[in-house]
Amino acid sequence: MFRRTDAAVSPTALYTGTVWRRNGLSHPAFATTAGQALWASLAGPRHLASAIGAPDLDALLLARHHAIDTLLERAIEAGEVSQVVEIASGLSPRGWRFATRHPDLTYVETDLPDMARRKERILRDADLLRPGHRVRVLDAFATDGPDSLPALAEELDPTRGTAVITEGLINYFPMDHVRTLWDNVGTALRGFPRGLYLSDIHLDHSPGLTTAVSKALITVFVRGEVYLHFADEAEAVEALKASGFDHAQLLRPSSFESPTSDRRGVDRNLIIRASSGAA
């Protein structure tokens, strides 16, 4: 089975972790020398992208992060969600922030083995883990076995609304893996009274130089292929509904209030909100 390794994923975790830290979203414990070096090494490509009018990578990352935070916060405040599973959470501070803000929330961060161990060590060493906050190994594409999403779903309370988050993941994998992931998430969430899936996606609807440069920059950033699966929003929504969601929509980060929501190009990365049950 195709599987991006820990080594291949780690540059994205290091880079985004640095962006969160540089913009006041993270805890000092998440800071890494390697992440700062990677961020600095991409200064040239970032300036080139800016010069030709391509999206600002950091602004795009921040806009999507704030948008997902906003949607999750709304669901929690509305009483729709009290359990969260974040897949491939990397060095994201979201679990720490939400578990601190909502003491009754169950928040399970997941990743491949090396990253999961690293994340848990950071949280424990800095005394950042809260009673309902934990880190677990998970293979997002496994359909069975102890490290699969179905197995994790069985560990959760079936009476509580549950959210699954995949941030910055979808476009790094080919279509068959995206469908497997969405099938896993859609099936798992139907086991709860309310299910909410939050993610993000780049569509293949803007041909031209800026799109090509943006894709090239992201390819350098992730050190691997970038996949653009759908030509438009309707195709993506149809695929999500085929994976078991009752409702699905793609939202623009610019419609959410954040420090970078008005920056050029942030809407090239759309936010997925899909739900099952009454969510």
mmCIF file of C-alpha atoms in Angstrom:
data_model
loop_
_atom_site.group_PDB
_atom_site.id
_atom_site.type_symbol
_atom_site.label_atom_id
_atom_site.label_comp_id
_atom_site.label_asym_id
_atom_site.label_seq_id
_atom_site.Cartn_x
_atom_site.Cartn_y
_atom_site.Cartn_z
ATOM 1 C CA MET A 1 0.000 0.000 0.000
ATOM 2 C CA PHE A 2 1.143 3.523 -0.787
ATOM 3 C CA ARG A 3 2.094 5.193 2.462
ATOM 4 C CA ARG A 4 3.974 8.420 2.995
ATOM 5 C CA THR A 5 6.619 7.674 5.615
ATOM 6 C CA ASP A 6 7.347 9.516 8.829
ATOM 7 C CA ALA A 7 10.442 10.993 7.172
ATOM 8 C CA ALA A 8 8.427 12.310 4.226
ATOM 9 C CA VAL A 9 5.718 13.873 6.373
ATOM 10 C CA SER A 10 8.026 15.468 8.935
ATOM 11 C CA PRO A 11 9.021 18.514 6.808
ATOM 12 C CA THR A 12 5.389 19.629 6.680
ATOM 13 C CA ALA A 13 5.036 19.176 10.433
ATOM 14 C CA LEU A 14 8.240 21.117 11.066
ATOM 15 C CA TYR A 15 7.316 23.961 8.719
ATOM 16 C CA THR A 16 3.719 24.388 9.858
ATOM 17 C CA GLY A 17 4.808 24.048 13.481
ATOM 18 C CA THR A 18 7.152 26.981 12.913
ATOM 19 C CA VAL A 19 4.411 29.040 11.250
ATOM 20 C CA TRP A 20 2.055 28.448 14.198
ATOM 21 C CA ARG A 21 4.808 29.397 16.644
ATOM 22 C CA ARG A 22 5.879 32.522 14.731
ATOM 23 C CA ASN A 23 2.279 33.753 14.721
ATOM 24 C CA GLY A 24 1.471 33.267 18.383
ATOM 25 C CA LEU A 25 -0.705 30.163 18.027
ATOM 26 C CA SER A 26 1.610 27.670 19.666
ATOM 27 C CA HIS A 27 3.530 26.961 22.877
ATOM 28 C CA PRO A 28 7.331 27.413 23.082
ATOM 29 C CA ALA A 29 7.626 23.657 23.641
ATOM 30 C CA PHE A 30 6.644 23.075 20.010
ATOM 31 C CA ALA A 31 9.510 25.178 18.624
ATOM 32 C CA THR A 32 12.159 23.277 16.644
ATOM 33 C CA THR A 33 15.501 24.356 15.249
ATOM 34 C CA ALA A 34 14.892 22.196 12.175
ATOM 35 C CA GLY A 35 11.543 23.847 11.561
ATOM 36 C CA GLN A 36 12.998 27.335 11.788
ATOM 37 C CA ALA A 37 15.794 26.344 9.394
ATOM 38 C CA LEU A 38 13.277 24.901 6.930
ATOM 39 C CA TRP A 39 11.151 28.041 7.118
ATOM 40 C CA ALA A 40 14.222 30.200 6.450
ATOM 41 C CA SER A 41 15.328 27.984 3.549
ATOM 42 C CA LEU A 42 12.060 28.634 1.706
ATOM 43 C CA ALA A 43 12.375 32.419 1.867
ATOM 44 C CA GLY A 44 13.465 32.563 -1.783
ATOM 45 C CA PRO A 45 10.538 30.544 -3.171
ATOM 46 C CA ARG A 46 8.137 32.532 -0.985
ATOM 47 C CA HIS A 47 9.460 35.820 -2.372
ATOM 48 C CA LEU A 48 9.236 34.490 -5.933
ATOM 49 C CA ALA A 49 5.639 33.437 -5.405
ATOM 50 C CA SER A 50 4.812 36.863 -4.007
ATOM 51 C CA ALA A 51 6.502 38.609 -6.933
ATOM 52 C CA ILE A 52 4.309 36.882 -9.527
ATOM 53 C CA GLY A 53 1.101 37.179 -7.534
ATOM 54 C CA ALA A 54 0.937 33.614 -6.259
ATOM 55 C CA PRO A 55 -0.604 32.991 -2.829
ATOM 56 C CA ASP A 56 1.423 33.661 0.306
ATOM 57 C CA LEU A 57 2.076 30.164 1.704
ATOM 58 C CA ASP A 58 2.185 31.233 5.348
ATOM 59 C CA ALA A 59 -0.975 33.335 4.999
ATOM 60 C CA LEU A 60 -2.725 30.402 3.349
ATOM 61 C CA LEU A 61 -1.685 28.054 6.173
ATOM 62 C CA LEU A 62 -2.832 30.497 8.832
ATOM 63 C CA ALA A 63 -6.155 31.242 7.129
ATOM 64 C CA ARG A 64 -7.078 27.567 6.872
ATOM 65 C CA HIS A 65 -5.969 26.905 10.479
ATOM 66 C CA HIS A 66 -8.105 29.755 11.818
ATOM 67 C CA ALA A 67 -11.085 28.660 9.702
ATOM 68 C CA ILE A 68 -10.955 25.092 10.999
ATOM 69 C CA ASP A 69 -10.537 26.399 14.556
ATOM 70 C CA THR A 70 -13.605 28.595 14.122
ATOM 71 C CA LEU A 71 -15.792 25.768 12.809
ATOM 72 C CA LEU A 72 -14.679 23.421 15.577
ATOM 73 C CA GLU A 73 -15.259 26.062 18.246
ATOM 74 C CA ARG A 74 -18.768 26.712 16.934
ATOM 75 C CA ALA A 75 -19.626 23.010 17.038
ATOM 76 C CA ILE A 76 -18.329 22.660 20.602
ATOM 77 C CA GLU A 77 -20.107 25.783 21.831
ATOM 78 C CA ALA A 78 -23.350 24.579 20.221
ATOM 79 C CA GLY A 79 -23.097 21.273 22.088
ATOM 80 C CA GLU A 80 -22.799 19.318 18.839
ATOM 81 C CA VAL A 81 -19.297 17.961 19.452
ATOM 82 C CA SER A 82 -17.477 16.883 22.616
ATOM 83 C CA GLN A 83 -14.966 14.417 21.138
ATOM 84 C CA VAL A 84 -12.319 15.266 18.533
ATOM 85 C CA VAL A 85 -9.923 13.077 16.571
ATOM 86 C CA GLU A 86 -7.219 14.945 14.669
ATOM 87 C CA ILE A 87 -5.494 12.806 12.041
ATOM 88 C CA ALA A 88 -1.851 13.566 11.181
ATOM 89 C CA SER A 89 -1.773 16.338 13.777
ATOM 90 C CA GLY A 90 2.001 16.792 13.517
ATOM 91 C CA LEU A 91 3.170 19.760 15.587
ATOM 92 C CA SER A 92 -0.201 21.496 15.478
ATOM 93 C CA PRO A 93 -1.045 23.224 18.770
ATOM 94 C CA ARG A 94 -4.795 22.788 18.239
ATOM 95 C CA GLY A 95 -5.173 19.808 20.591
ATOM 96 C CA TRP A 96 -3.376 21.594 23.411
ATOM 97 C CA ARG A 97 -5.333 24.818 22.877
ATOM 98 C CA PHE A 98 -8.754 23.182 22.694
ATOM 99 C CA ALA A 99 -8.142 20.753 25.567
ATOM 100 C CA THR A 100 -7.035 23.701 27.718
ATOM 101 C CA ARG A 101 -9.993 25.849 26.691
ATOM 102 C CA HIS A 102 -12.563 23.042 27.077
ATOM 103 C CA PRO A 103 -11.666 20.820 30.077
ATOM 104 C CA ASP A 104 -14.509 18.354 29.386
ATOM 105 C CA LEU A 105 -13.455 17.807 25.779
ATOM 106 C CA THR A 106 -11.936 14.504 24.658
ATOM 107 C CA TYR A 107 -9.192 15.311 22.146
ATOM 108 C CA VAL A 108 -7.225 12.500 20.499
ATOM 109 C CA GLU A 109 -4.270 13.548 18.365
ATOM 110 C CA THR A 110 -3.001 10.909 15.952
ATOM 111 C CA ASP A 111 -0.058 10.447 13.627
ATOM 112 C CA LEU A 112 2.432 7.910 12.319
ATOM 113 C CA PRO A 113 4.622 6.279 15.006
ATOM 114 C CA ASP A 114 7.669 8.583 15.020
ATOM 115 C CA MET A 115 5.625 11.770 14.949
ATOM 116 C CA ALA A 116 3.135 10.482 17.528
ATOM 117 C CA ARG A 117 5.945 9.614 19.938
ATOM 118 C CA ARG A 118 7.560 12.990 19.406
ATOM 119 C CA LYS A 119 4.293 14.855 19.960
ATOM 120 C CA GLU A 120 3.488 12.936 23.134
ATOM 121 C CA ARG A 121 6.996 13.544 24.486
ATOM 122 C CA ILE A 122 6.714 17.293 23.843
ATOM 123 C CA LEU A 123 3.331 17.480 25.568
ATOM 124 C CA ARG A 124 4.419 15.404 28.566
ATOM 125 C CA ASP A 125 7.773 17.119 29.059
ATOM 126 C CA ALA A 126 6.090 20.539 29.028
ATOM 127 C CA ASP A 127 3.209 19.312 31.226
ATOM 128 C CA LEU A 128 0.692 20.280 28.553
ATOM 129 C CA LEU A 129 -1.476 17.144 28.527
ATOM 130 C CA ARG A 130 -4.926 17.502 30.064
ATOM 131 C CA PRO A 131 -7.128 14.616 31.340
ATOM 132 C CA GLY A 132 -9.062 14.242 28.076
ATOM 133 C CA HIS A 133 -6.115 14.922 25.780
ATOM 134 C CA ARG A 134 -3.971 12.085 24.420
ATOM 135 C CA VAL A 135 -1.822 11.082 21.471
ATOM 136 C CA ARG A 136 -2.242 7.834 19.560
ATOM 137 C CA VAL A 137 -0.612 6.091 16.603
ATOM 138 C CA LEU A 138 -2.941 5.879 13.606
ATOM 139 C CA ASP A 139 -2.673 4.825 9.964
ATOM 140 C CA ALA A 140 -5.330 6.971 8.310
ATOM 141 C CA PHE A 141 -5.695 4.561 5.381
ATOM 142 C CA ALA A 142 -6.023 1.320 7.347
ATOM 143 C CA THR A 143 -9.519 -0.146 7.279
ATOM 144 C CA ASP A 144 -8.939 -2.528 10.184
ATOM 145 C CA GLY A 145 -6.374 -3.411 12.827
ATOM 146 C CA PRO A 146 -5.333 -1.722 16.092
ATOM 147 C CA ASP A 147 -3.931 1.407 14.407
ATOM 148 C CA SER A 148 -6.990 2.036 12.223
ATOM 149 C CA LEU A 149 -9.671 4.698 12.566
ATOM 150 C CA PRO A 150 -12.393 2.053 13.047
ATOM 151 C CA ALA A 151 -10.458 0.705 16.053
ATOM 152 C CA LEU A 152 -10.021 4.184 17.506
ATOM 153 C CA ALA A 153 -13.710 4.984 17.006
ATOM 154 C CA GLU A 154 -14.601 1.980 19.151
ATOM 155 C CA GLU A 155 -12.612 3.507 22.033
ATOM 156 C CA LEU A 156 -14.720 6.663 22.034
ATOM 157 C CA ASP A 157 -18.069 7.306 23.722
ATOM 158 C CA PRO A 158 -20.799 6.404 21.188
ATOM 159 C CA THR A 159 -23.260 8.796 22.847
ATOM 160 C CA ARG A 160 -21.216 11.954 22.206
ATOM 161 C CA GLY A 161 -20.964 14.080 19.082
ATOM 162 C CA THR A 162 -17.589 13.595 17.429
ATOM 163 C CA ALA A 163 -15.427 15.558 15.007
ATOM 164 C CA VAL A 164 -12.582 14.324 12.820
ATOM 165 C CA ILE A 165 -10.005 16.779 11.482
ATOM 166 C CA THR A 166 -7.461 16.318 8.701
ATOM 167 C CA GLU A 167 -5.589 19.560 8.104
ATOM 168 C CA GLY A 168 -3.059 19.835 5.304
ATOM 169 C CA LEU A 169 -3.314 16.183 4.293
ATOM 170 C CA ILE A 170 -5.682 15.553 1.388
ATOM 171 C CA ASN A 171 -3.579 16.904 -1.479
ATOM 172 C CA TYR A 172 -0.520 14.822 -0.567
ATOM 173 C CA PHE A 173 -2.136 11.516 -1.532
ATOM 174 C CA PRO A 174 -3.599 10.001 -4.719
ATOM 175 C CA MET A 175 -7.332 9.744 -5.276
ATOM 176 C CA ASP A 176 -7.777 6.136 -4.183
ATOM 177 C CA HIS A 177 -6.228 6.936 -0.814
ATOM 178 C CA VAL A 178 -8.378 10.022 -0.379
ATOM 179 C CA ARG A 179 -11.492 7.946 -1.051
ATOM 180 C CA THR A 180 -10.332 5.329 1.465
ATOM 181 C CA LEU A 181 -9.698 8.023 4.050
ATOM 182 C CA TRP A 182 -13.068 9.670 3.475
ATOM 183 C CA ASP A 183 -14.817 6.292 3.575
ATOM 184 C CA ASN A 184 -13.096 5.561 6.903
ATOM 185 C CA VAL A 185 -14.086 8.928 8.347
ATOM 186 C CA GLY A 186 -17.625 8.840 6.972
ATOM 187 C CA THR A 187 -18.248 5.331 8.298
ATOM 188 C CA ALA A 188 -16.708 6.068 11.698
ATOM 189 C CA LEU A 189 -18.729 9.234 12.249
ATOM 190 C CA ARG A 190 -22.012 7.485 11.502
ATOM 191 C CA GLY A 191 -21.481 5.613 14.766
ATOM 192 C CA PHE A 192 -22.085 8.816 16.742
ATOM 193 C CA PRO A 193 -25.243 10.923 17.162
ATOM 194 C CA ARG A 194 -23.532 13.843 15.417
ATOM 195 C CA GLY A 195 -20.510 13.623 13.173
ATOM 196 C CA LEU A 196 -18.435 16.497 11.823
ATOM 197 C CA TYR A 197 -15.500 16.311 9.422
ATOM 198 C CA LEU A 198 -13.264 19.362 8.955
ATOM 199 C CA SER A 199 -10.474 19.488 6.411
ATOM 200 C CA ASP A 200 -9.051 21.522 3.542
ATOM 201 C CA ILE A 201 -8.420 20.936 -0.145
ATOM 202 C CA HIS A 202 -6.883 22.537 -3.214
ATOM 203 C CA LEU A 203 -8.943 22.162 -6.393
ATOM 204 C CA ASP A 204 -7.638 21.950 -9.950
ATOM 205 C CA HIS A 205 -9.698 24.842 -11.293
ATOM 206 C CA SER A 206 -7.185 27.637 -11.770
ATOM 207 C CA PRO A 207 -4.745 26.860 -14.588
ATOM 208 C CA GLY A 208 -1.916 29.293 -15.202
ATOM 209 C CA LEU A 209 1.491 30.403 -14.011
ATOM 210 C CA THR A 210 0.493 31.289 -10.454
ATOM 211 C CA THR A 211 -1.137 27.897 -9.929
ATOM 212 C CA ALA A 212 1.909 26.125 -11.353
ATOM 213 C CA VAL A 213 4.269 28.092 -9.104
ATOM 214 C CA SER A 214 2.038 27.508 -6.075
ATOM 215 C CA LYS A 215 1.997 23.784 -6.746
ATOM 216 C CA ALA A 216 5.770 23.766 -7.251
ATOM 217 C CA LEU A 217 6.310 25.591 -3.948
ATOM 218 C CA ILE A 218 4.096 23.146 -2.076
ATOM 219 C CA THR A 219 5.889 20.223 -3.752
ATOM 220 C CA VAL A 220 9.210 21.560 -2.452
ATOM 221 C CA PHE A 221 7.587 22.150 0.924
ATOM 222 C CA VAL A 222 6.319 18.556 1.297
ATOM 223 C CA ARG A 223 9.193 16.936 -0.624
ATOM 224 C CA GLY A 224 6.732 14.822 -2.553
ATOM 225 C CA GLU A 225 3.962 14.851 -5.150
ATOM 226 C CA VAL A 226 0.941 17.132 -4.820
ATOM 227 C CA TYR A 227 -2.379 15.811 -6.144
ATOM 228 C CA LEU A 228 -5.263 17.975 -7.386
ATOM 229 C CA HIS A 229 -8.190 15.564 -7.405
ATOM 230 C CA PHE A 230 -11.263 17.606 -8.318
ATOM 231 C CA ALA A 231 -11.978 20.190 -10.990
ATOM 232 C CA ASP A 232 -14.600 22.040 -8.963
ATOM 233 C CA GLU A 233 -16.479 22.168 -5.678
ATOM 234 C CA ALA A 234 -19.390 20.073 -6.945
ATOM 235 C CA GLU A 235 -17.103 17.119 -7.700
ATOM 236 C CA ALA A 236 -15.571 17.266 -4.223
ATOM 237 C CA VAL A 237 -18.968 17.510 -2.521
ATOM 238 C CA GLU A 238 -20.267 14.559 -4.540
ATOM 239 C CA ALA A 239 -17.270 12.454 -3.472
ATOM 240 C CA LEU A 240 -17.779 13.349 0.183
ATOM 241 C CA LYS A 241 -21.452 12.379 0.058
ATOM 242 C CA ALA A 242 -20.485 9.106 -1.637
ATOM 243 C CA SER A 243 -18.326 8.414 1.420
ATOM 244 C CA GLY A 244 -21.328 8.540 3.729
ATOM 245 C CA PHE A 245 -21.747 12.173 4.736
ATOM 246 C CA ASP A 246 -25.278 13.573 4.778
ATOM 247 C CA HIS A 247 -24.140 17.117 4.096
ATOM 248 C CA ALA A 248 -20.952 18.572 2.623
ATOM 249 C CA GLN A 249 -19.787 22.013 1.620
ATOM 250 C CA LEU A 250 -16.584 23.806 0.696
ATOM 251 C CA LEU A 251 -16.044 27.146 2.396
ATOM 252 C CA ARG A 252 -13.697 30.028 1.669
ATOM 253 C CA PRO A 253 -11.148 30.943 4.348
ATOM 254 C CA SER A 254 -11.729 34.621 3.528
ATOM 255 C CA SER A 255 -15.240 34.296 4.986
ATOM 256 C CA PHE A 256 -13.764 33.685 8.452
ATOM 257 C CA GLU A 257 -12.282 36.426 10.567
ATOM 258 C CA SER A 258 -8.526 35.955 10.988
ATOM 259 C CA PRO A 259 -5.323 38.010 10.654
ATOM 260 C CA THR A 260 -4.690 36.644 7.146
ATOM 261 C CA SER A 261 -8.204 36.041 5.789
ATOM 262 C CA ASP A 262 -7.946 39.100 3.539
ATOM 263 C CA ARG A 263 -4.571 38.136 2.071
ATOM 264 C CA ARG A 264 -4.190 37.352 -1.619
ATOM 265 C CA GLY A 265 -4.850 33.778 -2.650
ATOM 266 C CA VAL A 266 -6.039 32.296 0.643
ATOM 267 C CA ASP A 267 -9.196 30.991 -1.047
ATOM 268 C CA ARG A 268 -7.176 28.661 -3.267
ATOM 269 C CA ASN A 269 -7.221 26.323 -0.265
ATOM 270 C CA LEU A 270 -10.888 25.646 0.529
ATOM 271 C CA ILE A 271 -12.252 24.382 3.836
ATOM 272 C CA ILE A 272 -14.252 21.153 3.919
ATOM 273 C CA ARG A 273 -17.182 20.916 6.304
ATOM 274 C CA ALA A 274 -19.036 17.604 6.065
ATOM 275 C CA SER A 275 -21.471 16.150 8.559
ATOM 276 C CA SER A 276 -23.633 13.193 9.417
ATOM 277 C CA GLY A 277 -26.527 12.841 11.798
ATOM 278 C CA ALA A 278 -27.884 16.149 13.055
ATOM 279 C CA ALA A 279 -24.581 18.060 12.825
#
